[in-house]
Amino acid sequence: MILGNGLLATLDRRDQRGPYGLVPGGWLRIEDGLITETGGPESAPAPDIDLNGRLVTPGLIDCHTHLVWAGSRSDEFERRLNGETYADIARAGGGILSTVRATRAATRADLLAAALPRLDRLMAEGVTTVEIKSGYGLDLDSELRCLAVARMLGELMPVSVVTSYLGAHALPPEYATNRAGYLDLICETVLPEVARRGLADAVDAFCETIAFTPTEVDRVFTAAHGLGLPVKLHAEQLSDQGGAQLAARHRALSADHIEYLSPEGVAALAQSGTVAVLLPGAFHYLKETQLPPVAALRAAGVPIAVASDLNPGSSPVNSLLTTLNMACVLFRLTPEEALAGVTANAARALGLDDRGRIAPGLRADLAIWDAARPGDLCHPLGVNPLAAVIRGGALTRGRL
Ligand code: DI6
Ligand code: FE
């Protein structure tokens, strides 16, 4: 199949292409679910489908979500607006632990029913790959249930689901006076069982004063490596814990949030090739004032990804297009950087080298938009110009 006469934002800067790897009047050939050839108007073969100049991007990748949960925390939104902080609420047993109580009480069917519309809202904006974390179950059965639901979502829906086990998200109440015991449970029971069942593609942790120390996270990461699983980290979200340095030592795929990242942390990420994942939704909702060190990350050549962090507490942002806008307005990313953050660099943050750009040999995961310029995906709020989605070479949404 040949798609012709499109405005290709390849996100591929080889061939000396300009910003966005843009190819006006571009075409691409799809065979067996892969892109096998691309080119500009000078070499265009007769197309099977005329894109009429519409914008084509790689299918979008949301590389950091907590999409499987039960219950609601809209009450905490009100509490914060009445003066309590996110950390106050967490220490008082709300926050993540409130979602843990609701999630533990939910069946597989409950969780699936709650997650499906969230996933569909992401897909309605051109998402073809999504990462989903556990971390709202914390005990063995509930974590296995949430990860199994995440896997099921990927079977039910035309989207690739990549999972992360986030047992070290919060200390569960039954271990409130036994931190070491909870780490034993993670490292000796839950993680090995998650790995045995093939339920996780990576292991994540939350390194923070209200969560786990670098020493505790180090233990979880060491156990992950022992099982052959890559790691990633919620690092420097509310304070500088040196989490990025720890993540870099463990060759982490990504360090996420990083508002409080230090110059040493930037250098460590650059050295290990770890992707910096920016989560402007959480910054927005927590009314953070500390900006992530974007200029330093750029200067050091650290790849920057952008994700929704979709979750019921700090980032109830069920939209990657909204997130793109927030990355530009709040973090001053250029639209090109933001779009690379949800395509090429998001793929890298997930350790996937078969997607995220429009280039021969990669999966034919494409989003087609009624937009005249790629920056139009970042510019307005509340506008969704998606026209169609092709995933693995098949039309899965809209029409061409
Ligand atoms: N940081 C976050 O932003 C999410 N998890 C984390 O460690 C959200 C947690 C929540 O508020 O439910
Ligand atoms: Fe998160």
CSV table of C-alpha atoms and ligand atoms in Angstrom, one decimal:
chain,number,residue,atom,x,y,z
A,1,MET,CA,0.0,0.0,0.0
A,2,ILE,CA,1.3,3.4,-0.9
A,3,LEU,CA,0.1,6.6,0.9
A,4,GLY,CA,0.9,9.7,-1.2
A,5,ASN,CA,0.8,13.5,-1.0
A,6,GLY,CA,1.1,13.8,2.7
A,7,LEU,CA,2.9,16.3,4.9
A,8,LEU,CA,5.2,13.8,6.7
A,9,ALA,CA,6.6,14.8,10.1
A,10,THR,CA,9.0,11.9,10.2
A,11,LEU,CA,10.8,13.0,13.4
A,12,ASP,CA,13.8,11.6,11.5
A,13,ARG,CA,16.6,14.1,11.1
A,14,ARG,CA,18.8,11.8,9.0
A,15,ASP,CA,19.1,12.9,5.3
A,16,GLN,CA,19.6,16.5,6.5
A,17,ARG,CA,15.9,17.1,6.9
A,18,GLY,CA,14.8,20.2,8.7
A,19,PRO,CA,12.6,20.6,11.8
A,20,TYR,CA,10.3,17.7,12.5
A,21,GLY,CA,12.1,15.8,9.7
A,22,LEU,CA,9.4,17.3,7.6
A,23,VAL,CA,8.7,16.1,4.1
A,24,PRO,CA,6.0,18.1,2.2
A,25,GLY,CA,4.3,16.2,-0.6
A,26,GLY,CA,5.7,13.0,0.9
A,27,TRP,CA,4.8,9.4,0.4
A,28,LEU,CA,5.4,6.1,2.1
A,29,ARG,CA,5.1,2.4,1.2
A,30,ILE,CA,3.7,-0.1,3.8
A,31,GLU,CA,4.3,-3.8,3.5
A,32,ASP,CA,3.5,-6.5,6.1
A,33,GLY,CA,2.8,-3.9,8.8
A,34,LEU,CA,6.1,-2.1,8.3
A,35,ILE,CA,7.2,1.1,6.6
A,36,THR,CA,9.4,-0.1,3.8
A,37,GLU,CA,10.1,3.1,1.8
A,38,THR,CA,9.5,6.9,2.1
A,39,GLY,CA,10.3,9.8,-0.1
A,40,GLY,CA,9.4,13.3,-1.4
A,41,PRO,CA,7.5,14.5,-4.4
A,42,GLU,CA,10.5,14.1,-6.7
A,43,SER,CA,10.3,10.3,-6.4
A,44,ALA,CA,6.6,9.8,-5.8
A,45,PRO,CA,5.0,6.6,-7.2
A,46,ALA,CA,1.3,6.5,-8.0
A,47,PRO,CA,-0.4,6.3,-4.6
A,48,ASP,CA,-3.2,3.9,-3.5
A,49,ILE,CA,-4.4,6.5,-1.1
A,50,ASP,CA,-4.1,10.3,-1.6
A,51,LEU,CA,-3.6,12.1,1.7
A,52,ASN,CA,-4.5,15.4,0.2
A,53,GLY,CA,-1.7,17.2,2.0
A,54,ARG,CA,-2.8,16.0,5.4
A,55,LEU,CA,-0.2,15.9,8.2
A,56,VAL,CA,1.2,12.4,9.0
A,57,THR,CA,3.1,11.8,12.3
A,58,PRO,CA,4.3,8.6,13.9
A,59,GLY,CA,1.6,7.1,16.1
A,60,LEU,CA,1.8,8.9,19.4
A,61,ILE,CA,3.4,7.2,22.4
A,62,ASP,CA,2.4,8.0,26.0
A,63,CYS,CA,5.4,6.5,27.9
A,64,HIS,CA,4.2,7.2,31.5
A,65,THR,CA,0.7,6.4,32.7
A,66,HIS,CA,-1.0,4.9,35.8
A,67,LEU,CA,-4.1,4.2,33.8
A,68,VAL,CA,-5.4,1.2,35.8
A,69,TRP,CA,-7.0,2.3,39.1
A,70,ALA,CA,-10.4,2.4,40.9
A,71,GLY,CA,-12.1,5.2,42.8
A,72,SER,CA,-11.8,8.9,42.5
A,73,ARG,CA,-9.7,11.6,44.2
A,74,SER,CA,-11.6,14.7,43.1
A,75,ASP,CA,-12.1,15.4,46.9
A,76,GLU,CA,-8.4,15.9,47.3
A,77,PHE,CA,-8.4,18.4,44.5
A,78,GLU,CA,-10.8,20.4,46.6
A,79,ARG,CA,-8.7,19.8,49.8
A,80,ARG,CA,-5.7,21.2,48.1
A,81,LEU,CA,-7.6,24.2,47.0
A,82,ASN,CA,-8.6,24.6,50.6
A,83,GLY,CA,-5.0,24.8,51.7
A,84,GLU,CA,-3.6,21.3,52.2
A,85,THR,CA,-0.6,20.1,50.2
A,86,TYR,CA,-0.2,16.9,48.2
A,87,ALA,CA,2.4,15.7,50.8
A,88,ASP,CA,0.1,16.6,53.7
A,89,ILE,CA,-2.7,14.5,52.2
A,90,ALA,CA,-0.4,11.6,51.5
A,91,ARG,CA,0.9,11.6,55.1
A,92,ALA,CA,-2.7,11.6,56.4
A,93,GLY,CA,-3.3,8.3,54.6
A,94,GLY,CA,-5.0,9.9,51.5
A,95,GLY,CA,-3.2,10.3,48.2
A,96,ILE,CA,-1.9,7.2,46.6
A,97,LEU,CA,-3.1,5.1,49.6
A,98,SER,CA,-6.7,6.2,49.0
A,99,THR,CA,-6.5,4.8,45.5
A,100,VAL,CA,-4.9,1.7,46.8
A,101,ARG,CA,-7.9,1.0,49.1
A,102,ALA,CA,-10.3,1.4,46.1
A,103,THR,CA,-8.1,-0.6,43.8
A,104,ARG,CA,-7.7,-3.5,46.2
A,105,ALA,CA,-11.5,-3.7,46.5
A,106,ALA,CA,-12.0,-3.7,42.7
A,107,THR,CA,-12.4,-6.9,40.6
A,108,ARG,CA,-10.6,-7.4,37.3
A,109,ALA,CA,-13.9,-6.6,35.6
A,110,ASP,CA,-14.3,-3.4,37.6
A,111,LEU,CA,-10.7,-2.3,36.7
A,112,LEU,CA,-11.1,-3.2,33.1
A,113,ALA,CA,-14.4,-1.3,32.8
A,114,ALA,CA,-12.8,1.8,34.4
A,115,ALA,CA,-9.6,1.6,32.3
A,116,LEU,CA,-11.1,1.1,28.9
A,117,PRO,CA,-12.7,4.5,28.4
A,118,ARG,CA,-9.4,6.1,29.6
A,119,LEU,CA,-7.4,4.2,27.1
A,120,ASP,CA,-9.9,5.0,24.4
A,121,ARG,CA,-9.6,8.7,25.1
A,122,LEU,CA,-5.9,8.5,24.6
A,123,MET,CA,-6.3,6.5,21.4
A,124,ALA,CA,-8.8,9.0,20.1
A,125,GLU,CA,-5.9,11.5,20.0
A,126,GLY,CA,-3.6,9.2,17.9
A,127,VAL,CA,-1.9,7.2,20.7
A,128,THR,CA,-0.8,3.8,19.3
A,129,THR,CA,1.6,2.8,22.2
A,130,VAL,CA,1.0,3.3,25.9
A,131,GLU,CA,2.9,2.5,29.0
A,132,ILE,CA,0.8,1.4,32.0
A,133,LYS,CA,2.2,1.1,35.6
A,134,SER,CA,0.9,-0.9,38.5
A,135,GLY,CA,1.4,0.6,42.0
A,136,TYR,CA,-2.1,1.0,43.3
A,137,GLY,CA,-2.4,-2.6,44.5
A,138,LEU,CA,0.8,-3.0,46.4
A,139,ASP,CA,0.0,-6.5,47.7
A,140,LEU,CA,0.7,-9.6,45.6
A,141,ASP,CA,-2.8,-10.3,44.3
A,142,SER,CA,-3.7,-6.7,43.6
A,143,GLU,CA,-0.5,-6.0,41.7
A,144,LEU,CA,-0.9,-9.1,39.6
A,145,ARG,CA,-4.5,-8.2,38.9
A,146,CYS,CA,-3.6,-4.6,37.8
A,147,LEU,CA,-0.8,-5.8,35.5
A,148,ALA,CA,-3.0,-8.6,34.0
A,149,VAL,CA,-5.7,-5.9,33.3
A,150,ALA,CA,-3.1,-3.8,31.6
A,151,ARG,CA,-2.0,-6.8,29.4
A,152,MET,CA,-5.7,-7.5,28.6
A,153,LEU,CA,-6.2,-3.9,27.5
A,154,GLY,CA,-3.5,-4.4,24.9
A,155,GLU,CA,-5.3,-7.6,23.6
A,156,LEU,CA,-8.8,-6.0,23.6
A,157,MET,CA,-7.8,-2.7,21.9
A,158,PRO,CA,-5.6,-1.9,18.8
A,159,VAL,CA,-2.8,-0.4,20.8
A,160,SER,CA,0.5,-1.6,22.1
A,161,VAL,CA,0.6,-1.8,25.9
A,162,VAL,CA,4.0,-1.7,27.7
A,163,THR,CA,3.8,-2.5,31.4
A,164,SER,CA,5.9,-1.5,34.5
A,165,TYR,CA,5.7,-3.0,38.0
A,166,LEU,CA,5.7,-0.1,40.5
A,167,GLY,CA,5.5,-1.9,43.8
A,168,ALA,CA,7.7,0.7,45.4
A,169,HIS,CA,5.1,3.4,44.9
A,170,ALA,CA,3.9,3.8,48.5
A,171,LEU,CA,4.3,1.9,51.7
A,172,PRO,CA,1.1,-0.1,52.2
A,173,PRO,CA,-0.7,0.4,55.5
A,174,GLU,CA,-0.1,-3.2,56.7
A,175,TYR,CA,3.7,-2.5,56.5
A,176,ALA,CA,3.5,1.0,58.1
A,177,THR,CA,5.9,0.0,60.8
A,178,ASN,CA,7.9,-2.5,58.8
A,179,ARG,CA,9.6,-0.9,55.7
A,180,ALA,CA,12.1,-3.6,55.4
A,181,GLY,CA,9.3,-6.2,55.4
A,182,TYR,CA,7.7,-4.5,52.4
A,183,LEU,CA,10.9,-4.4,50.5
A,184,ASP,CA,11.3,-8.1,51.2
A,185,LEU,CA,7.8,-8.7,49.8
A,186,ILE,CA,8.6,-6.7,46.6
A,187,CYS,CA,12.0,-8.3,46.0
A,188,GLU,CA,11.4,-11.8,47.2
A,189,THR,CA,7.7,-12.5,46.4
A,190,VAL,CA,5.9,-10.0,44.1
A,191,LEU,CA,8.7,-9.1,41.6
A,192,PRO,CA,9.7,-12.8,41.0
A,193,GLU,CA,6.0,-13.7,40.4
A,194,VAL,CA,5.4,-10.8,38.1
A,195,ALA,CA,8.5,-11.8,36.1
A,196,ARG,CA,7.6,-15.5,36.1
A,197,ARG,CA,4.2,-14.6,34.6
A,198,GLY,CA,5.7,-12.2,32.1
A,199,LEU,CA,3.5,-9.4,33.4
A,200,ALA,CA,6.0,-6.5,33.4
A,201,ASP,CA,8.3,-5.1,30.8
A,202,ALA,CA,10.2,-2.9,33.3
A,203,VAL,CA,10.4,-2.1,37.0
A,204,ASP,CA,9.6,1.5,38.3
A,205,ALA,CA,9.9,3.1,41.8
A,206,PHE,CA,9.1,6.4,43.5
A,207,CYS,CA,12.1,7.9,45.1
A,208,GLU,CA,10.9,10.6,47.4
A,209,THR,CA,10.7,11.7,51.1
A,210,ILE,CA,7.0,10.5,51.1
A,211,ALA,CA,7.9,7.3,49.3
A,212,PHE,CA,11.2,5.3,49.1
A,213,THR,CA,14.9,6.2,49.8
A,214,PRO,CA,17.6,5.8,47.2
A,215,THR,CA,19.0,2.9,49.3
A,216,GLU,CA,15.6,1.2,49.2
A,217,VAL,CA,15.2,1.8,45.5
A,218,ASP,CA,18.7,0.4,44.9
A,219,ARG,CA,17.6,-2.9,46.4
A,220,VAL,CA,14.5,-3.0,44.2
A,221,PHE,CA,16.6,-2.2,41.1
A,222,THR,CA,19.1,-4.9,41.9
A,223,ALA,CA,16.4,-7.5,42.2
A,224,ALA,CA,15.0,-6.3,38.8
A,225,HIS,CA,18.3,-6.8,37.1
A,226,GLY,CA,18.6,-10.2,38.7
A,227,LEU,CA,15.4,-11.1,36.8
A,228,GLY,CA,16.5,-9.4,33.6
A,229,LEU,CA,14.1,-6.5,33.8
A,230,PRO,CA,15.1,-2.9,32.9
A,231,VAL,CA,14.4,-0.1,35.4
A,232,LYS,CA,13.0,3.4,35.4
A,233,LEU,CA,12.4,5.9,38.2
A,234,HIS,CA,10.0,8.6,39.5
A,235,ALA,CA,12.9,10.9,40.5
A,236,GLU,CA,13.2,14.4,41.9
A,237,GLN,CA,9.5,15.2,41.7
A,238,LEU,CA,9.1,17.1,45.0
A,239,SER,CA,12.8,17.3,46.2
A,240,ASP,CA,16.3,16.3,45.1
A,241,GLN,CA,17.0,12.8,46.4
A,242,GLY,CA,19.9,12.0,44.0
A,243,GLY,CA,17.4,9.6,42.3
A,244,ALA,CA,18.7,10.4,38.8
A,245,GLN,CA,22.2,9.4,39.7
A,246,LEU,CA,20.9,6.2,41.1
A,247,ALA,CA,18.8,5.6,38.0
A,248,ALA,CA,21.9,6.3,35.8
A,249,ARG,CA,24.0,3.9,37.8
A,250,HIS,CA,21.4,1.2,37.0
A,251,ARG,CA,21.3,2.2,33.3
A,252,ALA,CA,17.7,3.1,33.7
A,253,LEU,CA,15.5,3.6,30.6
A,254,SER,CA,14.2,6.9,32.0
A,255,ALA,CA,14.1,9.2,34.9
A,256,ASP,CA,10.6,10.8,35.2
A,257,HIS,CA,9.3,14.1,36.6
A,258,ILE,CA,12.8,15.6,37.5
A,259,GLU,CA,11.6,19.1,38.5
A,260,TYR,CA,14.3,19.2,41.2
A,261,LEU,CA,17.0,17.5,39.1
A,262,SER,CA,20.5,18.9,40.0
A,263,PRO,CA,23.4,19.6,37.6
A,264,GLU,CA,25.0,16.4,38.8
A,265,GLY,CA,21.8,14.6,38.0
A,266,VAL,CA,21.7,16.0,34.5
A,267,ALA,CA,25.3,14.9,33.9
A,268,ALA,CA,24.5,11.4,35.2
A,269,LEU,CA,21.6,11.1,32.8
A,270,ALA,CA,23.7,12.3,29.8
A,271,GLN,CA,26.4,9.8,30.6
A,272,SER,CA,24.0,6.8,30.9
A,273,GLY,CA,21.8,7.7,27.9
A,274,THR,CA,18.8,7.7,30.2
A,275,VAL,CA,15.8,9.6,28.8
A,276,ALA,CA,14.4,12.5,30.8
A,277,VAL,CA,10.6,12.1,30.9
A,278,LEU,CA,8.8,15.4,31.6
A,279,LEU,CA,5.3,15.3,33.1
A,280,PRO,CA,3.7,18.7,32.9
A,281,GLY,CA,0.3,17.4,34.0
A,282,ALA,CA,1.6,16.7,37.5
A,283,PHE,CA,3.4,20.1,37.6
A,284,HIS,CA,0.2,21.8,36.6
A,285,TYR,CA,-2.1,20.1,39.1
A,286,LEU,CA,0.3,20.4,42.0
A,287,LYS,CA,0.9,24.0,41.1
A,288,GLU,CA,4.6,23.4,41.3
A,289,THR,CA,6.9,26.4,40.8
A,290,GLN,CA,10.2,24.6,40.4
A,291,LEU,CA,10.7,24.0,36.6
A,292,PRO,CA,12.6,21.0,35.3
A,293,PRO,CA,16.1,22.1,34.1
A,294,VAL,CA,15.2,22.0,30.4
A,295,ALA,CA,18.1,24.2,29.2
A,296,ALA,CA,20.6,22.1,31.0
A,297,LEU,CA,19.1,18.9,29.6
A,298,ARG,CA,19.3,20.3,26.1
A,299,ALA,CA,22.8,21.5,26.6
A,300,ALA,CA,23.9,18.0,27.8
A,301,GLY,CA,22.1,16.3,25.0
A,302,VAL,CA,19.8,14.3,27.2
A,303,PRO,CA,16.8,13.0,25.1
A,304,ILE,CA,13.6,14.5,26.4
A,305,ALA,CA,10.2,12.7,26.4
A,306,VAL,CA,6.8,14.0,27.4
A,307,ALA,CA,4.0,12.0,28.9
A,308,SER,CA,0.6,12.4,30.5
A,309,ASP,CA,1.3,10.7,33.9
A,310,LEU,CA,-2.4,9.9,33.7
A,311,ASN,CA,-3.4,9.1,37.3
A,312,PRO,CA,-6.3,9.9,39.7
A,313,GLY,CA,-4.2,12.2,42.0
A,314,SER,CA,-1.4,14.3,40.7
A,315,SER,CA,-2.3,14.2,37.0
A,316,PRO,CA,-5.9,13.5,36.0
A,317,VAL,CA,-4.9,14.5,32.4
A,318,ASN,CA,-6.5,12.1,30.0
A,319,SER,CA,-5.1,13.7,26.9
A,320,LEU,CA,-1.7,13.6,25.3
A,321,LEU,CA,-2.5,16.7,23.1
A,322,THR,CA,-3.3,18.7,26.2
A,323,THR,CA,0.0,17.5,27.6
A,324,LEU,CA,1.9,18.6,24.5
A,325,ASN,CA,0.5,22.1,25.0
A,326,MET,CA,1.4,22.1,28.7
A,327,ALA,CA,5.0,21.0,27.8
A,328,CYS,CA,5.3,24.0,25.5
A,329,VAL,CA,3.6,26.6,27.7
A,330,LEU,CA,4.7,25.5,31.2
A,331,PHE,CA,8.1,24.0,30.4
A,332,ARG,CA,8.9,26.1,27.3
A,333,LEU,CA,9.7,23.1,25.1
A,334,THR,CA,9.5,24.0,21.4
A,335,PRO,CA,6.6,22.3,19.6
A,336,GLU,CA,9.3,20.2,17.7
A,337,GLU,CA,10.8,19.1,21.1
A,338,ALA,CA,7.3,18.3,22.5
A,339,LEU,CA,6.4,16.3,19.4
A,340,ALA,CA,9.7,14.4,19.5
A,341,GLY,CA,8.9,13.8,23.2
A,342,VAL,CA,5.7,11.8,22.4
A,343,THR,CA,7.2,9.9,19.4
A,344,ALA,CA,10.9,9.3,18.9
A,345,ASN,CA,12.1,9.9,22.4
A,346,ALA,CA,9.1,8.3,24.0
A,347,ALA,CA,9.9,5.1,22.1
A,348,ARG,CA,13.4,5.3,23.5
A,349,ALA,CA,12.1,5.8,27.0
A,350,LEU,CA,10.4,2.5,26.6
A,351,GLY,CA,13.4,0.8,25.1
A,352,LEU,CA,11.5,0.3,21.8
A,353,ASP,CA,13.6,0.8,18.6
A,354,ASP,CA,10.9,-0.3,16.2
A,355,ARG,CA,8.7,2.8,16.3
A,356,GLY,CA,8.5,6.5,17.1
A,357,ARG,CA,9.7,7.8,13.7
A,358,ILE,CA,8.6,7.5,10.1
A,359,ALA,CA,11.4,5.6,8.5
A,360,PRO,CA,12.0,2.4,6.5
A,361,GLY,CA,12.1,-0.7,8.7
A,362,LEU,CA,9.9,0.7,11.5
A,363,ARG,CA,6.4,-0.3,12.4
A,364,ALA,CA,3.7,1.4,10.3
A,365,ASP,CA,2.1,3.1,13.3
A,366,LEU,CA,0.8,6.4,12.0
A,367,ALA,CA,-1.5,9.2,13.0
A,368,ILE,CA,-3.1,11.3,10.2
A,369,TRP,CA,-4.3,14.8,11.1
A,370,ASP,CA,-6.4,17.5,9.6
A,371,ALA,CA,-3.6,20.0,10.4
A,372,ALA,CA,-1.5,22.2,8.2
A,373,ARG,CA,1.6,22.2,10.4
A,374,PRO,CA,3.0,19.8,13.0
A,375,GLY,CA,3.0,22.7,15.6
A,376,ASP,CA,-0.8,22.7,15.3
A,377,LEU,CA,-0.8,19.6,17.5
A,378,CYS,CA,0.7,21.7,20.4
A,379,HIS,CA,-0.9,25.1,19.8
A,380,PRO,CA,-4.6,25.0,20.7
A,381,LEU,CA,-6.3,23.5,23.7
A,382,GLY,CA,-9.5,21.4,23.3
A,383,VAL,CA,-9.0,20.8,19.6
A,384,ASN,CA,-8.4,17.2,18.3
A,385,PRO,CA,-7.6,17.2,14.6
A,386,LEU,CA,-7.1,13.4,14.3
A,387,ALA,CA,-8.4,12.1,11.0
A,388,ALA,CA,-7.2,8.5,11.1
A,389,VAL,CA,-4.9,6.0,12.7
A,390,ILE,CA,-2.9,3.2,11.0
A,391,ARG,CA,-1.5,0.6,13.3
A,392,GLY,CA,0.8,-2.1,12.1
A,393,GLY,CA,-0.3,-1.2,8.6
A,394,ALA,CA,-4.0,-1.5,9.3
A,395,LEU,CA,-6.6,1.3,9.6
A,396,THR,CA,-7.8,1.2,13.2
A,397,ARG,CA,-9.6,4.6,13.5
A,398,GLY,CA,-11.2,7.2,11.3
A,399,ARG,CA,-11.0,7.2,7.5
A,400,LEU,CA,-8.5,8.0,4.8
B,1,DI6,N1,4.1,10.5,41.2
B,1,DI6,C1,3.0,10.7,40.5
B,1,DI6,O1,2.8,11.8,40.0
B,1,DI6,C2,2.2,9.6,40.4
B,1,DI6,N2,2.9,8.6,41.2
B,1,DI6,C3,4.0,9.2,41.6
B,1,DI6,O2,4.9,8.6,42.2
B,1,DI6,C4,0.8,9.8,40.9
B,1,DI6,C5,0.5,9.3,42.3
B,1,DI6,C6,-0.9,9.7,42.7
B,1,DI6,O3,-1.1,10.8,43.2
B,1,DI6,O4,-1.8,8.8,42.7
B,2,FE,FE,3.8,8.8,37.6
